[in-house]
Short mmCIF file of C-alpha atoms and ligand atoms in Angstrom, two decimals:
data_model
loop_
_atom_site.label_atom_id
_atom_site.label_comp_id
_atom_site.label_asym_id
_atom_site.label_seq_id
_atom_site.Cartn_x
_atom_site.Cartn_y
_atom_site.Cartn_z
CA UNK P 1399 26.32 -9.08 -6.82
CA UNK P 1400 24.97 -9.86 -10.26
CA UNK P 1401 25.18 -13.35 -10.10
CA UNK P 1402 22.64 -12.83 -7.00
CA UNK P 1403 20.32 -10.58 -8.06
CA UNK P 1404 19.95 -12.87 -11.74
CA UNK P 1405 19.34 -15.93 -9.20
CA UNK P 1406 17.09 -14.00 -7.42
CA UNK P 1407 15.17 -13.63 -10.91
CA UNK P 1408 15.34 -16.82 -11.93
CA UNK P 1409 14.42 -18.63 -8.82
CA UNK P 1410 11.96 -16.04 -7.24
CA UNK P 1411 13.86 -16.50 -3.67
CA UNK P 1412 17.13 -16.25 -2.06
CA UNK P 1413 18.53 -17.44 1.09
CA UNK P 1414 19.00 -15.59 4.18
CA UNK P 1415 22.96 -14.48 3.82
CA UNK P 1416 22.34 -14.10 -0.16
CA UNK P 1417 19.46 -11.45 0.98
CA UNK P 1418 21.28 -9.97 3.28
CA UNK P 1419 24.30 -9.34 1.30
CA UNK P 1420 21.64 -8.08 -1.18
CA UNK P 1421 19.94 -5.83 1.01
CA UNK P 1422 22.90 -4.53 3.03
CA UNK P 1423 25.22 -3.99 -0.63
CA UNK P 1424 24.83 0.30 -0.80
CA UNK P 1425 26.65 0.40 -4.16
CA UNK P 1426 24.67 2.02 -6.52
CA UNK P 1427 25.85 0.16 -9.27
CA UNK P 1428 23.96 -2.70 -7.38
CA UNK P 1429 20.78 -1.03 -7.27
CA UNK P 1430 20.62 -0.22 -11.00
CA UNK P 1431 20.95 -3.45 -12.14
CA UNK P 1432 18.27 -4.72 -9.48
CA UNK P 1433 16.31 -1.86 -11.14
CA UNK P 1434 16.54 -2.69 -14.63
CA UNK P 1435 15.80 -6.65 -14.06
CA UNK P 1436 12.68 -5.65 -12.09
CA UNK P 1437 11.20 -3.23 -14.76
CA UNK P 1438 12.12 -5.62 -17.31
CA UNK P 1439 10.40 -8.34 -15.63
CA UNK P 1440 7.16 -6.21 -15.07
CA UNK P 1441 7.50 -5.41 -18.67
CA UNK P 1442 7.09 -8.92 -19.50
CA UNK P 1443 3.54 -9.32 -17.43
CA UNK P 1444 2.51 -5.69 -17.60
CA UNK P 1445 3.94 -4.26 -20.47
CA UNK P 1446 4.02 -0.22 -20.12
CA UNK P 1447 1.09 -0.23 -18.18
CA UNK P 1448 0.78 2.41 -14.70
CA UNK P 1449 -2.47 1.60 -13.07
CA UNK P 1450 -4.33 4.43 -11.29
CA UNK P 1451 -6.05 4.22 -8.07
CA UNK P 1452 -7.77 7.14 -6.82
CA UNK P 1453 -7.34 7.01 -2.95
CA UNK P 1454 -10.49 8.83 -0.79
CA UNK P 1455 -9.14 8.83 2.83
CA UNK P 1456 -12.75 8.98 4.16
CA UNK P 1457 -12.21 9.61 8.29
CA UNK P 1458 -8.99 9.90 10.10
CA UNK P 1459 -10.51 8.97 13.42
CA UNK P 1460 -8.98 5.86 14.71
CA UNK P 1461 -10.17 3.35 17.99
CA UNK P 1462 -5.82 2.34 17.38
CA UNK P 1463 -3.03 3.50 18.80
CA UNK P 1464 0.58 2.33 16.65
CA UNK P 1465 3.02 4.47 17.37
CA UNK P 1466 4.59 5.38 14.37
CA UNK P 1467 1.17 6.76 12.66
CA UNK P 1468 0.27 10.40 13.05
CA UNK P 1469 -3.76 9.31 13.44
CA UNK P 1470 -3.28 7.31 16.18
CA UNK P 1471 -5.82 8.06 18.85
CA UNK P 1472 -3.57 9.55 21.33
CA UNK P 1473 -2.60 12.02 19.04
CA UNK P 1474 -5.11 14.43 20.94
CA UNK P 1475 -3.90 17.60 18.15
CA UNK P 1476 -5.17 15.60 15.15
CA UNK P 1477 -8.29 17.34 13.62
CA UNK P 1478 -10.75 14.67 13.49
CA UNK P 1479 -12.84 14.37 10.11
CA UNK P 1480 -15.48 11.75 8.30
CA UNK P 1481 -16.85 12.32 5.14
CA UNK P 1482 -20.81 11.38 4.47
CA UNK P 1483 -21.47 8.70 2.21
CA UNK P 1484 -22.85 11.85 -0.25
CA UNK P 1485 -19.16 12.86 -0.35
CA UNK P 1486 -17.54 10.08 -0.89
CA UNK P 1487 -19.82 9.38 -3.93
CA UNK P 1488 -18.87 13.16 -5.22
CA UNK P 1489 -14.78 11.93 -4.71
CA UNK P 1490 -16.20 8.91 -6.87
CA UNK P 1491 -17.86 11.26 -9.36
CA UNK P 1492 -14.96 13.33 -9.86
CA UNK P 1493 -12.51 10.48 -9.86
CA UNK P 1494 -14.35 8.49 -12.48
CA UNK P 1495 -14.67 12.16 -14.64
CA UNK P 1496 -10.44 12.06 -14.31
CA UNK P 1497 -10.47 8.06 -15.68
CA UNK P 1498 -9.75 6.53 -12.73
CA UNK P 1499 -11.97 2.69 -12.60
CA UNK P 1500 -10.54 1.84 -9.09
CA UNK P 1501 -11.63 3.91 -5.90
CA UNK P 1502 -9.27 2.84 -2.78
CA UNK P 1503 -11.94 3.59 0.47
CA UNK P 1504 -8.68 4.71 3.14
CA UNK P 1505 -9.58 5.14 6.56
CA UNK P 1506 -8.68 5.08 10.47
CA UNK P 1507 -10.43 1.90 12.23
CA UNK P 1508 -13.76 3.98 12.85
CA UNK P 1509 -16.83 2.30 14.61
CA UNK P 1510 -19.00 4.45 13.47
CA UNK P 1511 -18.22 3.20 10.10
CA UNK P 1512 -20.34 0.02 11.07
CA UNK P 1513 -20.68 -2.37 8.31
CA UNK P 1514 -23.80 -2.07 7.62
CA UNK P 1515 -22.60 1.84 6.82
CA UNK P 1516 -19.85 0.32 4.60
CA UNK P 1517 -21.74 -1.98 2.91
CA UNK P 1518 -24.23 0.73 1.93
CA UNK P 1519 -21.46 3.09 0.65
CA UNK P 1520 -20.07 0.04 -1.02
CA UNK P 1521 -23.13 -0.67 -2.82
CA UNK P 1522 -23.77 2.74 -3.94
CA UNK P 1523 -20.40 2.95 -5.29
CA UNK P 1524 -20.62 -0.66 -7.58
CA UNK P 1525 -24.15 0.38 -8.37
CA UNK P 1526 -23.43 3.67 -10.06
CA UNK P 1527 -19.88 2.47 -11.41
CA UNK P 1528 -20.50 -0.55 -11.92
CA UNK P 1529 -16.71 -0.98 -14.21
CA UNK P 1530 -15.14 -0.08 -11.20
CA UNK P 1531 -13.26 -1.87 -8.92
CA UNK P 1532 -13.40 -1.05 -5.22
CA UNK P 1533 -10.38 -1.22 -2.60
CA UNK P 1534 -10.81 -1.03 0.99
CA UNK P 1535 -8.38 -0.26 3.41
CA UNK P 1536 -9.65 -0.05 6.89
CA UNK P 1537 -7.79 -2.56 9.08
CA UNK P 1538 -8.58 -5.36 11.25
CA UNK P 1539 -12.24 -6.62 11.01
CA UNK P 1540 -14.31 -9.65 11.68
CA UNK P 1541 -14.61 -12.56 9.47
CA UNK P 1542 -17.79 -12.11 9.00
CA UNK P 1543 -17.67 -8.17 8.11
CA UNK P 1544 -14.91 -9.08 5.62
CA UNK P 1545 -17.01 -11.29 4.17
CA UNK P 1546 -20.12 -8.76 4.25
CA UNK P 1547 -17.63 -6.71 2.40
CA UNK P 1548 -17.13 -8.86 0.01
CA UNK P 1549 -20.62 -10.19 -0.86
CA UNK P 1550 -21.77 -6.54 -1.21
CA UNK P 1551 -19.12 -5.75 -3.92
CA UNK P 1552 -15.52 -4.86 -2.32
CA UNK P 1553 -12.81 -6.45 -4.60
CA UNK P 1554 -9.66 -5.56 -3.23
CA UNK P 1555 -8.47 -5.19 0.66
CA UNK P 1556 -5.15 -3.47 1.42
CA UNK P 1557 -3.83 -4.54 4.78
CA UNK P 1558 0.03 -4.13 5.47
CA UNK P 1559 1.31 -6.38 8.17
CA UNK P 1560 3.84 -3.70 8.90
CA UNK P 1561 6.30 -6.34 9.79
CA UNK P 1562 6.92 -10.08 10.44
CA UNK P 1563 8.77 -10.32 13.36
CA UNK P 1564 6.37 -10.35 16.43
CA UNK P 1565 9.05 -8.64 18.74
CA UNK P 1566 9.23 -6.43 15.89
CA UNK P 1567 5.62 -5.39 15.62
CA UNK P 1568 5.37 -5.48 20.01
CA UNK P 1569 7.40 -2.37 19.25
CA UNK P 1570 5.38 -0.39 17.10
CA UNK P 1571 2.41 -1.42 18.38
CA UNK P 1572 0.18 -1.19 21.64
CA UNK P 1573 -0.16 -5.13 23.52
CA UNK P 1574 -3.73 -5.67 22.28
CA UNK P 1575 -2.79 -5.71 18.54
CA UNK P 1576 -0.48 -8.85 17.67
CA UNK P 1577 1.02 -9.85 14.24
CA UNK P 1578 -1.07 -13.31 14.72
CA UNK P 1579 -4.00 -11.07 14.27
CA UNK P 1580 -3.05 -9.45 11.49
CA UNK P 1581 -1.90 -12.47 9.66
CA UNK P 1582 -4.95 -13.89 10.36
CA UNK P 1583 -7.11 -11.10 9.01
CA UNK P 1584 -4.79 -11.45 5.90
CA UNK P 1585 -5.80 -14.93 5.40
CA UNK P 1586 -9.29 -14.60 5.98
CA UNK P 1587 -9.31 -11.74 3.20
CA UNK P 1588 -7.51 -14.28 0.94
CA UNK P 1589 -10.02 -17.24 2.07
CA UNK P 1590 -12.90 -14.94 1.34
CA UNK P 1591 -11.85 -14.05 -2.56
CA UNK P 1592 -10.42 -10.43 -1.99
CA UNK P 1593 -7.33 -9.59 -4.21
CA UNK P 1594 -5.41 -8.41 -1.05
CA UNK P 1595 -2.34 -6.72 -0.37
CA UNK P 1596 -0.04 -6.80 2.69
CA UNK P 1597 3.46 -4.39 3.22
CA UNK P 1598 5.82 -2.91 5.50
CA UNK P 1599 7.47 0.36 6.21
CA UNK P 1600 10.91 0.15 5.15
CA UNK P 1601 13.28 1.83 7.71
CA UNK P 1602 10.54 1.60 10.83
CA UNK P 1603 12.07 2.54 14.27
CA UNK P 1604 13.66 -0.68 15.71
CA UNK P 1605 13.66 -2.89 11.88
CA UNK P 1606 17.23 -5.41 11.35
CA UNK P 1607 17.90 -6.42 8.11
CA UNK P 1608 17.04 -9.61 9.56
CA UNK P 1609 13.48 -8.15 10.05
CA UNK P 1610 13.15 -6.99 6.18
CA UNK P 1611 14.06 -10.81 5.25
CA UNK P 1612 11.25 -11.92 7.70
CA UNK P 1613 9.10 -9.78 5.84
CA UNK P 1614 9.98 -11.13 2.25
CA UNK P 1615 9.62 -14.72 3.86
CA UNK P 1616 6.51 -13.76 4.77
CA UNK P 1617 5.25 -12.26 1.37
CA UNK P 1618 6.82 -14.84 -0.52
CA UNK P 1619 4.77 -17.33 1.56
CA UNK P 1620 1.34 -15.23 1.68
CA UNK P 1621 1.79 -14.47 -2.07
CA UNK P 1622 -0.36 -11.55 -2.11
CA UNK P 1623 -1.83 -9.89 -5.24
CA UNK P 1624 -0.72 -6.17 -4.03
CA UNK P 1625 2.36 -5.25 -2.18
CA UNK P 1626 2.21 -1.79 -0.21
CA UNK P 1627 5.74 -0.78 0.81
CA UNK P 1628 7.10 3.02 1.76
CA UNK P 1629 9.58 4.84 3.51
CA UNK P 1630 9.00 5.35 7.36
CA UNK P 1631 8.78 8.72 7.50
CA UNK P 1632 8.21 10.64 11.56
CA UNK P 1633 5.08 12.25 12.50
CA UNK P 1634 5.94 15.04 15.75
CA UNK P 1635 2.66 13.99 17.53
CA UNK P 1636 3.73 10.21 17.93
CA UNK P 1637 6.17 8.62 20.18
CA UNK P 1638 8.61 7.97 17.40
CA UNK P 1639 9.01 12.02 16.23
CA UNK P 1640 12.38 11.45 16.69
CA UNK P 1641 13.48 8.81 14.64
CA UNK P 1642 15.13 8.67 11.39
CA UNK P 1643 13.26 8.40 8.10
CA UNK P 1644 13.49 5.03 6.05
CA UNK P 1645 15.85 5.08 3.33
CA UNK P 1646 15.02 6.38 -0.19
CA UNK P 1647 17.51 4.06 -2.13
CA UNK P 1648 16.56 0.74 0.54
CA UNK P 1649 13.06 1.44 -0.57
CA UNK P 1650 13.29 1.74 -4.29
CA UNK P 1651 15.53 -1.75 -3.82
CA UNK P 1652 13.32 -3.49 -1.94
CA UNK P 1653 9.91 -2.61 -4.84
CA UNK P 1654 12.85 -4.43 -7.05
CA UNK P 1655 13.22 -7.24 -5.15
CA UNK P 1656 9.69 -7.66 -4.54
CA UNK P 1657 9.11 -7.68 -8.17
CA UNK P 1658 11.73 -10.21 -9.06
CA UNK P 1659 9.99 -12.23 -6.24
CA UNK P 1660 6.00 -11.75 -7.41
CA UNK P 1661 6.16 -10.76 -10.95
CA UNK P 1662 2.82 -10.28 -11.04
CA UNK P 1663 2.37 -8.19 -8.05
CA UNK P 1664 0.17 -4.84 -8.35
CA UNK P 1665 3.10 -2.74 -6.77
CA UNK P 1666 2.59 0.76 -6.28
CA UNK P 1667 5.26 3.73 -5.96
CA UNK P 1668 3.75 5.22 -2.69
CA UNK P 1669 2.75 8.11 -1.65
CA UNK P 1670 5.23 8.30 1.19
CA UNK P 1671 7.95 7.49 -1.57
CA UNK P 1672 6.93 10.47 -3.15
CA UNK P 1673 7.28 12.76 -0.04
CA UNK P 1674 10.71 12.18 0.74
CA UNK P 1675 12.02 12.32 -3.15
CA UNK P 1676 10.41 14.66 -5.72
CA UNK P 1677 11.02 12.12 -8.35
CA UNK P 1678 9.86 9.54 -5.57
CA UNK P 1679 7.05 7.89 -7.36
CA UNK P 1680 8.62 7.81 -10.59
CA UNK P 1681 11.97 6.60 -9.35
CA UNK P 1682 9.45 3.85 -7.60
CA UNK P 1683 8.13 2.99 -11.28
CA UNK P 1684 11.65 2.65 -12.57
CA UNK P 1685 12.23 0.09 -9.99
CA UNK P 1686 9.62 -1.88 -10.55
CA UNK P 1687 6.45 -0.24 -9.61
CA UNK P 1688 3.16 -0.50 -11.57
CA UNK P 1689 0.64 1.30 -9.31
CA UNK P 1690 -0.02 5.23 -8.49
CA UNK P 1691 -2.62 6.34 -5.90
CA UNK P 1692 -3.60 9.68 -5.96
CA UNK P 1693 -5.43 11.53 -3.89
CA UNK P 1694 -9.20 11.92 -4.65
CA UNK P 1695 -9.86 13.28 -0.98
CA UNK P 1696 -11.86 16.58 -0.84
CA UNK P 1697 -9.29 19.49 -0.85
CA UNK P 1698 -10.32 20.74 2.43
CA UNK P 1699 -9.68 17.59 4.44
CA UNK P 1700 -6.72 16.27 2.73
CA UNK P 1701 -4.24 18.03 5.55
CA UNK P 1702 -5.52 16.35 8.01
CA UNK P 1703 -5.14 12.40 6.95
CA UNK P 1704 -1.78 12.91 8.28
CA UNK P 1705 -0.08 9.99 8.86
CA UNK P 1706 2.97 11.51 8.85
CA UNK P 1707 5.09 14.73 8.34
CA UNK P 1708 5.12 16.62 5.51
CA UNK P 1709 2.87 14.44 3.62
CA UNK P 1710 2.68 15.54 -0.30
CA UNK P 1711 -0.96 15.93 -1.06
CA UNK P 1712 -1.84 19.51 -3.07
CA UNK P 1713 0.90 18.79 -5.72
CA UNK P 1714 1.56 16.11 -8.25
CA UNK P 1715 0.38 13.81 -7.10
CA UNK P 1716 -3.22 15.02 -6.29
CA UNK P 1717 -5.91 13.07 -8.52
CA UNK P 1718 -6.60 16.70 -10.24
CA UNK P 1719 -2.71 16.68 -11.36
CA UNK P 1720 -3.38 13.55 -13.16
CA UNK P 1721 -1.95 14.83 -16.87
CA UNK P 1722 1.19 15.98 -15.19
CA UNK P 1723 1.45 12.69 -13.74
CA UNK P 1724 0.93 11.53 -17.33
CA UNK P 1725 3.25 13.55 -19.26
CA UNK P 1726 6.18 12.78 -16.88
CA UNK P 1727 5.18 9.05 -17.13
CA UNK P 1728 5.02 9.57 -20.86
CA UNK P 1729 8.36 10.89 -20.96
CA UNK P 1730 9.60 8.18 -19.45
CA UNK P 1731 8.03 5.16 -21.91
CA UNK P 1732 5.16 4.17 -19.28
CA UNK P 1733 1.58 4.81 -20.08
CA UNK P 1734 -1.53 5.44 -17.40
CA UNK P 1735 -4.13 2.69 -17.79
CA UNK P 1736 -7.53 3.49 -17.70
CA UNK P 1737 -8.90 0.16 -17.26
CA UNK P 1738 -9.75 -1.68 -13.49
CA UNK P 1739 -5.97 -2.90 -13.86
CA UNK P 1740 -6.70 -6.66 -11.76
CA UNK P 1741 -4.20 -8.66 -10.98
CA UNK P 1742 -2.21 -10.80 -13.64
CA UNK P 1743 -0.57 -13.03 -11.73
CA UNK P 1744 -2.01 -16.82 -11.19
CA UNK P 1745 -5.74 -16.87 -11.61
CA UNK P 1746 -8.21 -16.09 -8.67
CA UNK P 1747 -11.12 -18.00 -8.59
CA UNK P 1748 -13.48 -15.78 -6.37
CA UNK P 1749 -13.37 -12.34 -7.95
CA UNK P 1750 -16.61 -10.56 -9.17
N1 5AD C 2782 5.42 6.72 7.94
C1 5AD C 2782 5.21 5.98 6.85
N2 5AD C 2782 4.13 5.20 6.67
C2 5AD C 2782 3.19 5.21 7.65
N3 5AD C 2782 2.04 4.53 7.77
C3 5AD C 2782 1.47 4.90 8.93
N4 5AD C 2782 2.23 5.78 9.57
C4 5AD C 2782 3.33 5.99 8.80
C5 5AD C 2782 4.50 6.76 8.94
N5 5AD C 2782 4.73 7.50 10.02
C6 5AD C 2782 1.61 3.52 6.83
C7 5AD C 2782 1.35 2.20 7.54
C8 5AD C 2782 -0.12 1.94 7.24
C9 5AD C 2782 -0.36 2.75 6.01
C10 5AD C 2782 -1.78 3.14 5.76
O1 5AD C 2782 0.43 3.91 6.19
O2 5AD C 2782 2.16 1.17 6.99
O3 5AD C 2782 -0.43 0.59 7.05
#
């Protein structure tokens, strides 16, 4: 298995059976070495560095309906919350007290966030921080909002495909969204100059192994600046409360493999990693990882952006915990970045 995962660094791909003897290998001996090449190959473009993202999850109402995600608008017992632009500027205030340059704008796909809303609150934001970088993450849009987006300000657009297989995603999703859609929205985000990231949950209901390697195809031919990845993990109001979490170990693997695939990827050890472990999101840097969100959400609102069960969010790996997030980062030879942390992979013409 060594052989493989060393021609997996060295030529950035594999082919299907070498993948899926990869990906379906549960020694752990296997996934230690996959670990070590990955950090050592992030070491080599990012050196130490952990770059900080502080996430405001700014309205959990949603128009969509995918059945894995606890916000989903059938989900009739979700409390329903937006925050004014005043209070996303105080999450901004706060977060840029705490060091953190990038603000990641997380939301449900809202109407009344029109964009002429957004690109007021995106404004605000790069006029009063105007070293910051801003993310948004609010799904499928227009063309032509994207690009409004982008031309007030908006750097960065975080938009996971959730998988590549379009029987796949017919599965997780109601018939009006397709994967066409979403690939297309990914390229448009790409065409328009946004450093943009696309990812999957690992361990969805339904996923093959043969799905996961459509999704690497995929990301190895979209080459996107970010990769989001996580466990699936079941929320009780949504049709799939009763399937399995996504592997721990398949997920810390796969941030490896990504990384030996894009090593310049902005990677980050997610949130829903960090549920299901309590080392998750350092584990997730071990492997390969060189982003941390946490959570700059007002306190009182943070329980209800639940996407899924049991969703960390008072702890750790709240923006306020960020020295203990330090010192354990410390302790293990990695060091929080203050700056914007952009992408070091092949240039990008477009970017502010
Ligand atoms: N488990 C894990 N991740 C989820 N997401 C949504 N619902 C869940 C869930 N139940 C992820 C999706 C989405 C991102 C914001 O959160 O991949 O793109």
């Amino acid at each position: 298995m060594k052989d493989l995962i060393l021609k997996l660094e060295k030529n950035r791909f594999l082919d299907d059976d070498a993948f899926k003897a990869l990906l379906t290998d549960g020694r752990e001996e296997t996934l230690h070495f996959l670990n070590e090449r990955a950090d050592c190959i992030r070491k080599k473009v990012y050196a130490t560095d952990v770059y900080i993202r502080g996430l405001i999850e700014f309205t959990n109402y949603c128009k969509n309906d995918c059945y894995y995600c606890g916000i989903r608008r059938s989900n009739t017992a979700a409390e329903r919350y937006r925050l004014s632009e005043e209070q996303i500027m105080e999450c901004c205030a706060a977060g840029y007290e705490l060091g953190f340059r990038t603000f990641v704008l997380q939301g449900g796909e809202d109407a009344y966030f029109t964009d002429e809303r957004l690109i007021d609150i995106i404004r605000c934001i790069k006029r009063s921080y105007p070293d910051c970088a801003v993310t948004l993450s609010i799904g499928e849009r227009d063309y032509s909002s994207y690009k409004a987006f982008f031309d007030a300000g908006a750097d960065r657009y975080l938009l996971r495909h959730e998988t590549a297989d379009t029987e796949h995603y017919s599965r997780l999703h109601p018939a009006w969204l397709s994967l066409e859609n979403r690939k297309k929205c990914l390229y448009d985000l790409k065409n328009i100059g946004f450093q943009v990231g696309c990812g999957f949950m690992v361990g969805s209901p339904y996923q093959t192994v043969e799905n996961i390697i459509s999704d690497l195809k995929f990301i190895k031919e979209f080459n996107p600046h970010m990769v989001g990845i996580g466990p699936f993990i079941p929320h009780k109001a949504t049709p799939f409360a009763n399937f399995q979490q996504g592997s721990f170990e398949l997920t810390l693997k796969l941030l490896s493999i990504i990384r030996l695939m894009l090593p310049g990827v902005l990677l980050p050890a997610t949130t829903a990693l960090g549920t299901i472990h309590p080392n998750g999101r350092e584990m997730g840097i071990l492997a390969g990882a060189n982003v941390v969100m946490p959570n700059l959400s007002p306190v009182q609102v943070r329980k209800k952006y639940t996407l899924y069960d049991n969703k960390i969010c008072m702890g750790e790996e709240a923006a306020e915990s960020i020295a203990v997030l330090k010192s354990k980062l410390d302790n293990l030879g990695y060091k929080i970045s203050v700056h914007r942390g952009d992408y070091k992979g092949e240039s990008c013409e477009k970017s502010h």
